[in-house]
Tab-separated table of C-alpha atoms and ligand atoms in Angstrom:
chain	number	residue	atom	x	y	z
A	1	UNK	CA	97.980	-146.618	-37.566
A	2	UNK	CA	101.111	-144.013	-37.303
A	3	UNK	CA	101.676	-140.845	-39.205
A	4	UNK	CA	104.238	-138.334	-38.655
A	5	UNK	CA	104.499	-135.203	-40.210
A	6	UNK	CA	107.056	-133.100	-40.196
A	7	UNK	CA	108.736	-134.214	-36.552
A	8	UNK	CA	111.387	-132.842	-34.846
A	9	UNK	CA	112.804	-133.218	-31.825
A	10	UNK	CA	115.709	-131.401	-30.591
A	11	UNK	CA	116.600	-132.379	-26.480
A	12	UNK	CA	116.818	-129.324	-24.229
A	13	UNK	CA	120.442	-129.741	-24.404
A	14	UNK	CA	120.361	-128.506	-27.689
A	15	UNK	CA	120.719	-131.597	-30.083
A	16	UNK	CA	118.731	-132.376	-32.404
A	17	UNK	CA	117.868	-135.909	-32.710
A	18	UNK	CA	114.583	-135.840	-35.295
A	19	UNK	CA	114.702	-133.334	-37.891
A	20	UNK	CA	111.454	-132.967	-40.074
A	21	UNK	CA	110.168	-136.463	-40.378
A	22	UNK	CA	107.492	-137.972	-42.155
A	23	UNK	CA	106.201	-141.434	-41.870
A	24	UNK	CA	103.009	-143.470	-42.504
A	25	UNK	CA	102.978	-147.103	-40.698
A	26	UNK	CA	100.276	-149.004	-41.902
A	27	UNK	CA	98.509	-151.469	-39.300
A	28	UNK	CA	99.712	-155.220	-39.511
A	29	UNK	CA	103.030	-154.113	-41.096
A	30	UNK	CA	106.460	-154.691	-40.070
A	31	UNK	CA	109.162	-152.362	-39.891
A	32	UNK	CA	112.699	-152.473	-39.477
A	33	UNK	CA	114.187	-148.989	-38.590
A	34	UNK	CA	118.397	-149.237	-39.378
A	35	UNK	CA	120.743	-146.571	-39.262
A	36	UNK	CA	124.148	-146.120	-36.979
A	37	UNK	CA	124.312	-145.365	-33.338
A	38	UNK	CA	123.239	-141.462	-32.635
A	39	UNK	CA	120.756	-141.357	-35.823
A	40	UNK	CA	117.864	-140.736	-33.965
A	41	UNK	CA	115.966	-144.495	-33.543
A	42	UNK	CA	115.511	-144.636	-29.816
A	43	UNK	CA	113.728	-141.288	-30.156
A	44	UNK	CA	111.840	-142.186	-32.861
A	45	UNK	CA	110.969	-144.867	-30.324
A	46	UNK	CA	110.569	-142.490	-27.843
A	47	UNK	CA	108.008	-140.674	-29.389
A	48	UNK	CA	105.720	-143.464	-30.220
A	49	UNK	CA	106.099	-144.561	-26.956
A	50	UNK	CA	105.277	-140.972	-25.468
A	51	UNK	CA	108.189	-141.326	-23.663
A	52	UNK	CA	108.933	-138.052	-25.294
A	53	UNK	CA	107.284	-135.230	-26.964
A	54	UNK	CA	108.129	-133.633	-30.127
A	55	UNK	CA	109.287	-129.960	-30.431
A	56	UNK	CA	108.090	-129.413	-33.572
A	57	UNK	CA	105.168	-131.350	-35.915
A	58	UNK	CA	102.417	-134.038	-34.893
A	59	UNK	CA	102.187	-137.515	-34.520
A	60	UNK	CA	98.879	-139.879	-34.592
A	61	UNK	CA	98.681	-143.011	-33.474
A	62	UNK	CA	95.141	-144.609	-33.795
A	63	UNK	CA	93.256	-141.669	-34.419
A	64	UNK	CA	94.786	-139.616	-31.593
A	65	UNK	CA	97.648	-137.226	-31.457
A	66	UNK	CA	100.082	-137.926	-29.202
A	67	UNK	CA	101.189	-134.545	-28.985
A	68	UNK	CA	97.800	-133.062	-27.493
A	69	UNK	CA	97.239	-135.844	-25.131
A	70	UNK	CA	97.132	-135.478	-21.828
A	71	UNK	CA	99.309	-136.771	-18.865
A	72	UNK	CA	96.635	-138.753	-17.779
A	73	UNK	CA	95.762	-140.204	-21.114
A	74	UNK	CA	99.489	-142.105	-21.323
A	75	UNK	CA	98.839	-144.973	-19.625
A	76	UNK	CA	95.431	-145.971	-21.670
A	77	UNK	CA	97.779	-144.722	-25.271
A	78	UNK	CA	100.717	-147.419	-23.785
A	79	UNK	CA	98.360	-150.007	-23.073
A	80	UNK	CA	97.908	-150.581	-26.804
A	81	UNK	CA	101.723	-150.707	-27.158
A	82	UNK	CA	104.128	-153.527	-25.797
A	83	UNK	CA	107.452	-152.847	-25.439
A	84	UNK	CA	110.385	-155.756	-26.007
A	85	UNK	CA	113.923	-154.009	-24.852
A	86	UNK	CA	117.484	-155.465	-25.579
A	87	UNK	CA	118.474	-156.443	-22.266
A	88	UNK	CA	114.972	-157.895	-21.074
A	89	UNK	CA	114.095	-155.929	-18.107
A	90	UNK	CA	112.583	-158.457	-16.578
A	91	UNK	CA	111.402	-158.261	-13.153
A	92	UNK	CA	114.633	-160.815	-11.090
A	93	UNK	CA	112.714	-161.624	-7.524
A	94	UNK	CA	109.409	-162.817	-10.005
A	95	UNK	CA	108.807	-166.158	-11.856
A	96	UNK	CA	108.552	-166.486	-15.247
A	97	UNK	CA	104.670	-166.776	-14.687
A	98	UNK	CA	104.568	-163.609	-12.493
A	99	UNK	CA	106.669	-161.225	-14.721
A	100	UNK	CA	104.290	-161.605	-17.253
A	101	UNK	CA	100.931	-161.876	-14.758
A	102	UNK	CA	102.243	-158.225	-13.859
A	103	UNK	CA	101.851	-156.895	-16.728
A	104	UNK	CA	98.393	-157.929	-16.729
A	105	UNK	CA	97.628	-156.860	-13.132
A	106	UNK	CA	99.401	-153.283	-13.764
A	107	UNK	CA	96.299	-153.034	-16.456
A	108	UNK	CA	93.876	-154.300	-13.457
A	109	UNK	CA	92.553	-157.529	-15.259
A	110	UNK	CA	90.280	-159.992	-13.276
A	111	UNK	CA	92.437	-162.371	-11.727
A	112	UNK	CA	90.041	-165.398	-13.568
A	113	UNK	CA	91.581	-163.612	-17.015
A	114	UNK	CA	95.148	-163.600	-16.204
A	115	UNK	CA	94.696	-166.893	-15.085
A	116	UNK	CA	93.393	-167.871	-18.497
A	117	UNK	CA	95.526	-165.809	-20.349
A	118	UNK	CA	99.290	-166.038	-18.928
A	119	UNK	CA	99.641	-170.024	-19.856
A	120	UNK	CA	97.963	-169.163	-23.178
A	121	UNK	CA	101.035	-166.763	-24.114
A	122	UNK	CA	103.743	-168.911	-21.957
A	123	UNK	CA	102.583	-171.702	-24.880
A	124	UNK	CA	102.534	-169.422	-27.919
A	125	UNK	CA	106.364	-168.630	-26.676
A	126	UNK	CA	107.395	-172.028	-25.925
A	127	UNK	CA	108.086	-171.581	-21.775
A	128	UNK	CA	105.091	-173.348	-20.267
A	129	UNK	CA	107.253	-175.830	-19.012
A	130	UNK	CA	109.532	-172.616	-16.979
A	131	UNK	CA	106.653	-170.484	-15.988
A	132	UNK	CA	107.695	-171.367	-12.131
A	133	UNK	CA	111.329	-170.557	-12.467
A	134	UNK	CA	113.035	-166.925	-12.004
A	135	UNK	CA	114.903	-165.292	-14.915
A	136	UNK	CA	118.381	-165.874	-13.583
A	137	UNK	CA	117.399	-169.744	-14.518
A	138	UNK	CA	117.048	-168.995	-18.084
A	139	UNK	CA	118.944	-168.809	-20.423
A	140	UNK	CA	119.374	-165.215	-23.074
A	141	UNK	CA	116.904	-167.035	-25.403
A	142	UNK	CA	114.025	-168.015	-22.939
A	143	UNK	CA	114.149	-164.266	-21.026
A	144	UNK	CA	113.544	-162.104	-24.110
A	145	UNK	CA	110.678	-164.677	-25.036
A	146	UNK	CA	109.467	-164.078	-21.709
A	147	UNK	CA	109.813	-160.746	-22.677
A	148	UNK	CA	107.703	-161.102	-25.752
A	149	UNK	CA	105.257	-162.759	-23.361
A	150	UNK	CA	104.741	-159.937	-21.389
A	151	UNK	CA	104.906	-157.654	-24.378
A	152	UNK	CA	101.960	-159.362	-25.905
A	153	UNK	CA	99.623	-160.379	-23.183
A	154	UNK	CA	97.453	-157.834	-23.203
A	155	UNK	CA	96.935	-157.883	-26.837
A	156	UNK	CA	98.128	-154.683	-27.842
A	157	UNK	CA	98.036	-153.344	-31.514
A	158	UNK	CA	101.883	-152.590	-31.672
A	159	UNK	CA	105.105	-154.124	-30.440
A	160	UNK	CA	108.487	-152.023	-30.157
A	161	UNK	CA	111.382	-153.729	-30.205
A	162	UNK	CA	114.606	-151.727	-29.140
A	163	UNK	CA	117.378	-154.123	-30.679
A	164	UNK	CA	115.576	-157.078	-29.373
A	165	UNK	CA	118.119	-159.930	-30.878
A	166	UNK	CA	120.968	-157.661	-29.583
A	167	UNK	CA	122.082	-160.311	-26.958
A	168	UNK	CA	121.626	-163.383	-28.471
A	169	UNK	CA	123.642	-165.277	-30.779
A	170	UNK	CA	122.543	-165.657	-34.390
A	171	UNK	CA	120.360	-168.942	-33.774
A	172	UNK	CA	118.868	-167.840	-30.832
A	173	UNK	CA	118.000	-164.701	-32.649
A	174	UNK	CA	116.707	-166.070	-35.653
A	175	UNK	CA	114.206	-167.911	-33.480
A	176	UNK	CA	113.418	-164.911	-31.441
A	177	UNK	CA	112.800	-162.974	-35.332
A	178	UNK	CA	110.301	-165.911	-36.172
A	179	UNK	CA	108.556	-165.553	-33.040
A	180	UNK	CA	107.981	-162.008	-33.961
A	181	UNK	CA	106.951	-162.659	-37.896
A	182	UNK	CA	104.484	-165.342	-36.234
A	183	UNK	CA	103.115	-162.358	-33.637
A	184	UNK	CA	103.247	-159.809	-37.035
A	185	UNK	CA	101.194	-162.822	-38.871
A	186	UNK	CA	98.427	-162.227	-36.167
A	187	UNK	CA	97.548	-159.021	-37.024
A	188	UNK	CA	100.161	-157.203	-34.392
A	189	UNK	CA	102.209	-153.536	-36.343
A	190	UNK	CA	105.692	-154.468	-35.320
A	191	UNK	CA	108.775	-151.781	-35.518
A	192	UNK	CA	112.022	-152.962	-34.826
A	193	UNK	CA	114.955	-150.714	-34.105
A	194	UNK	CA	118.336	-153.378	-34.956
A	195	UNK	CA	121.784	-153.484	-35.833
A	196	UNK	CA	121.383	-157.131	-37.216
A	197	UNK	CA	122.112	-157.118	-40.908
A	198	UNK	CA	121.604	-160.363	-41.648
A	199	UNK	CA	118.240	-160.551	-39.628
A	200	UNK	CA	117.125	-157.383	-42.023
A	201	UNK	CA	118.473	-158.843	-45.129
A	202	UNK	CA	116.952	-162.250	-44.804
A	203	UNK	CA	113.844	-161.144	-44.086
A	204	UNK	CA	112.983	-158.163	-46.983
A	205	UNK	CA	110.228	-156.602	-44.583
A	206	UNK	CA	110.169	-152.197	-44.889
A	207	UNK	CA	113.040	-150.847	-44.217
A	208	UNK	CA	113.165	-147.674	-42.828
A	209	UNK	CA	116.715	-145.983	-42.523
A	210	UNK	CA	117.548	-142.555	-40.244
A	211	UNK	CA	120.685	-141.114	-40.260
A	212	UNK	CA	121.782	-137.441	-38.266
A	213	UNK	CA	117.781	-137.466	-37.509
A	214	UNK	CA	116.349	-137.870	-40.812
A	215	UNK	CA	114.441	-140.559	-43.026
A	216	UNK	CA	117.253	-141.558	-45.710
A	217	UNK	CA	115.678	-144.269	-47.136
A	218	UNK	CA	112.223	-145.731	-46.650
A	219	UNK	CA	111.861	-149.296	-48.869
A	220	UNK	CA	108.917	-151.922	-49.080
A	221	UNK	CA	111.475	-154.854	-49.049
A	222	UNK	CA	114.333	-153.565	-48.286
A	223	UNK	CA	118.223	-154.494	-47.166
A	224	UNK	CA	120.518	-153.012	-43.928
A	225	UNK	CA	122.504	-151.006	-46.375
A	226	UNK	CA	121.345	-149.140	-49.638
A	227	UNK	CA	121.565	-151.348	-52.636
A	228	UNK	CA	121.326	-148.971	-55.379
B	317	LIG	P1	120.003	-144.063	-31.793
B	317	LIG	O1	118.931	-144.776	-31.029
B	317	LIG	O2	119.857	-144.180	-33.262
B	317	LIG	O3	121.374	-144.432	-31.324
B	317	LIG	P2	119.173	-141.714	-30.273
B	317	LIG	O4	117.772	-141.384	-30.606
B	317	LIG	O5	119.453	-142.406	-29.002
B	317	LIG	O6	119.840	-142.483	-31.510
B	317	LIG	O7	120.040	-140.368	-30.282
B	317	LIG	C1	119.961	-139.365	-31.287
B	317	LIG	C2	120.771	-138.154	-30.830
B	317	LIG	O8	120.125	-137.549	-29.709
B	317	LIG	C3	122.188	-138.493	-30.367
B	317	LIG	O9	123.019	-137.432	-30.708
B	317	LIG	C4	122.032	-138.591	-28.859
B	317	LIG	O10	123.244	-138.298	-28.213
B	317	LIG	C5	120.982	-137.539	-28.578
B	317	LIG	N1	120.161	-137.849	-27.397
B	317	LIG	C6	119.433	-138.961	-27.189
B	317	LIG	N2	118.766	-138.874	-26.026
B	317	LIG	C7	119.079	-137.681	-25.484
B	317	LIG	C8	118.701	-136.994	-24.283
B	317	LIG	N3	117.851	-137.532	-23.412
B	317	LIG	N4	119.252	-135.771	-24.062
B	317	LIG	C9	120.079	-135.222	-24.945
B	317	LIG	N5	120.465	-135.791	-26.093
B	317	LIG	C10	119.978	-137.026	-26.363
B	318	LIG	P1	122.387	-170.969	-23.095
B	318	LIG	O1	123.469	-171.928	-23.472
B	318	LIG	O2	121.449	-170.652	-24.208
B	318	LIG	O3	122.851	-169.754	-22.347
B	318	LIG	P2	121.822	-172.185	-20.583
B	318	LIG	O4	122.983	-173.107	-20.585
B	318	LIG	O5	121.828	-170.988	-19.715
B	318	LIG	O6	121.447	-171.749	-22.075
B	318	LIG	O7	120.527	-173.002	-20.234
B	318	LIG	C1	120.205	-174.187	-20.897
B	318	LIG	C2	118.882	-174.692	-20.351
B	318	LIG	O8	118.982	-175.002	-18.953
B	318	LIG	C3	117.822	-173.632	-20.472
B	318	LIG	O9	116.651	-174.280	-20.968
B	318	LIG	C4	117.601	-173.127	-19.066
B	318	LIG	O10	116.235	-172.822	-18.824
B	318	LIG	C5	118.007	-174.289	-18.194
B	318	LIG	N1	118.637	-173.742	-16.983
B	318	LIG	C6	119.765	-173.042	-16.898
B	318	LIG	N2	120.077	-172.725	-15.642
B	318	LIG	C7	119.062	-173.240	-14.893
B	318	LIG	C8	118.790	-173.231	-13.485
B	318	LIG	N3	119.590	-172.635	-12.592
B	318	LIG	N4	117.677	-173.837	-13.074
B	318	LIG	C9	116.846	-174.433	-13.967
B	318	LIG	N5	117.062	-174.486	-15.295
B	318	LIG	C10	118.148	-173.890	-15.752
């Protein structure tokens, strides 16, 4: 579903945050990208996102490189991509119901489909109950499985999660991580940037490690920290 070969990216302010990468992710698989703060994940992000281009080397994603595509191609390429973020982003003056209805409407869905569709996913994450209140009513938990919600409404074929667990203490986050594992079950490519070593070590999924831009380690089931 992803190959990289030979990325680097280097910002225009002169750092170099990628250096020569190279990566297969296969569909349906779950990755766990570790490494300290400054190594280079959020861009790694980044560029799967096409939040950011690469300066050097090519990246596919379905069949398509994201380095040719056009401006205009972006929103179609993200559309296939949900995105689950740290500190929630969710939308404060909309409903539980509504931040995730957005998503769908920003996509242009027939209202008869969103309709359908938003209780579906408020069931699969356990809110149906909240759909009608606001974010500020929830607690850390409930927003980042709103989140989720809106992450995976519209189906797509890969989540990112940017230290999604980040915010939540450890049982909260453990039942955020099987919420995920059940979405990865389903047939959705999940890559998760974290910090959370007992998350990574518990659950022996790939493990792939950057440090000062580069791939140090790349393991089927790996741990947070080299074993050997
Ligand atoms: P991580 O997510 O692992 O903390 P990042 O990808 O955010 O790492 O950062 C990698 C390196 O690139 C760091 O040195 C960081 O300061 C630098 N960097 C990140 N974003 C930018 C940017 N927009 N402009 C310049 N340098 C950046
Ligand atoms: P936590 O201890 O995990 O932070 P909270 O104490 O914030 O959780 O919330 C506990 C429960 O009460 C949650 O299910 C949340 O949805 C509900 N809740 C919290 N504040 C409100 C509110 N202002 N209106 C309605 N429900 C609320």
């Amino acid at each position: 579903m992803i190959q990289m070969f030979n990325v680097s990216k280097t910002y225009p302010n002169g750092v170099q945050a990628l250096a020569n990468v190279n990566v297969r992710i296969q569909k349906g698989s779950f990755v766990f990208l570790v490494g300290p703060s400054g190594a280079g994940k959020s861009t790694f992000i980044k560029l799967l996102f096409r939040e950011e281009t690469p300066t050097e080397g090519q990246i596919i994603f379905n069949g398509r490189s994201l380095v040719r595509m056009r401006e205009k191609e972006v929103p179609q390429l993200r559309r296939q991509m949900g995105v689950v973020f740290q500190d929630f982003r969710l939308l404060p003056q909309k409903t539980v119901y509504d931040n995730v209805a957005f998503a769908m409407e920003v996509v242009e869905s027939p209202g008869k489909m969103i309709r359908y569709r938003v209780p579906q996913v408020l069931e699969m994450v356990g809110l149906e109950k909240k759909a009608n209140l606001y974010p500020h009513q929830l607690s850390g938990g409930e927003q980042q499985r709103v989140s989720i919600a809106r992450a995976i409404v519209n189906e797509p074929a890969l989540i990112i999660a940017d230290e999604p667990t980040g915010n939540l203490d450890p049982q909260t986050a453990t039942d955020i991580m099987d919420l995920l594992l059940q979405i990865n079950r389903r047939g959705t490519t999940i890559i998760m940037a974290t910090h959370a070593r007992d998350i990574v070590d518990a659950l022996r999924q790939r493990v792939i490690a950057i440090e000062g831009g580069q791939i140090v380690r790349d393991e089927e089931r790996g741990s947070y920290k080299d074993e050997r």
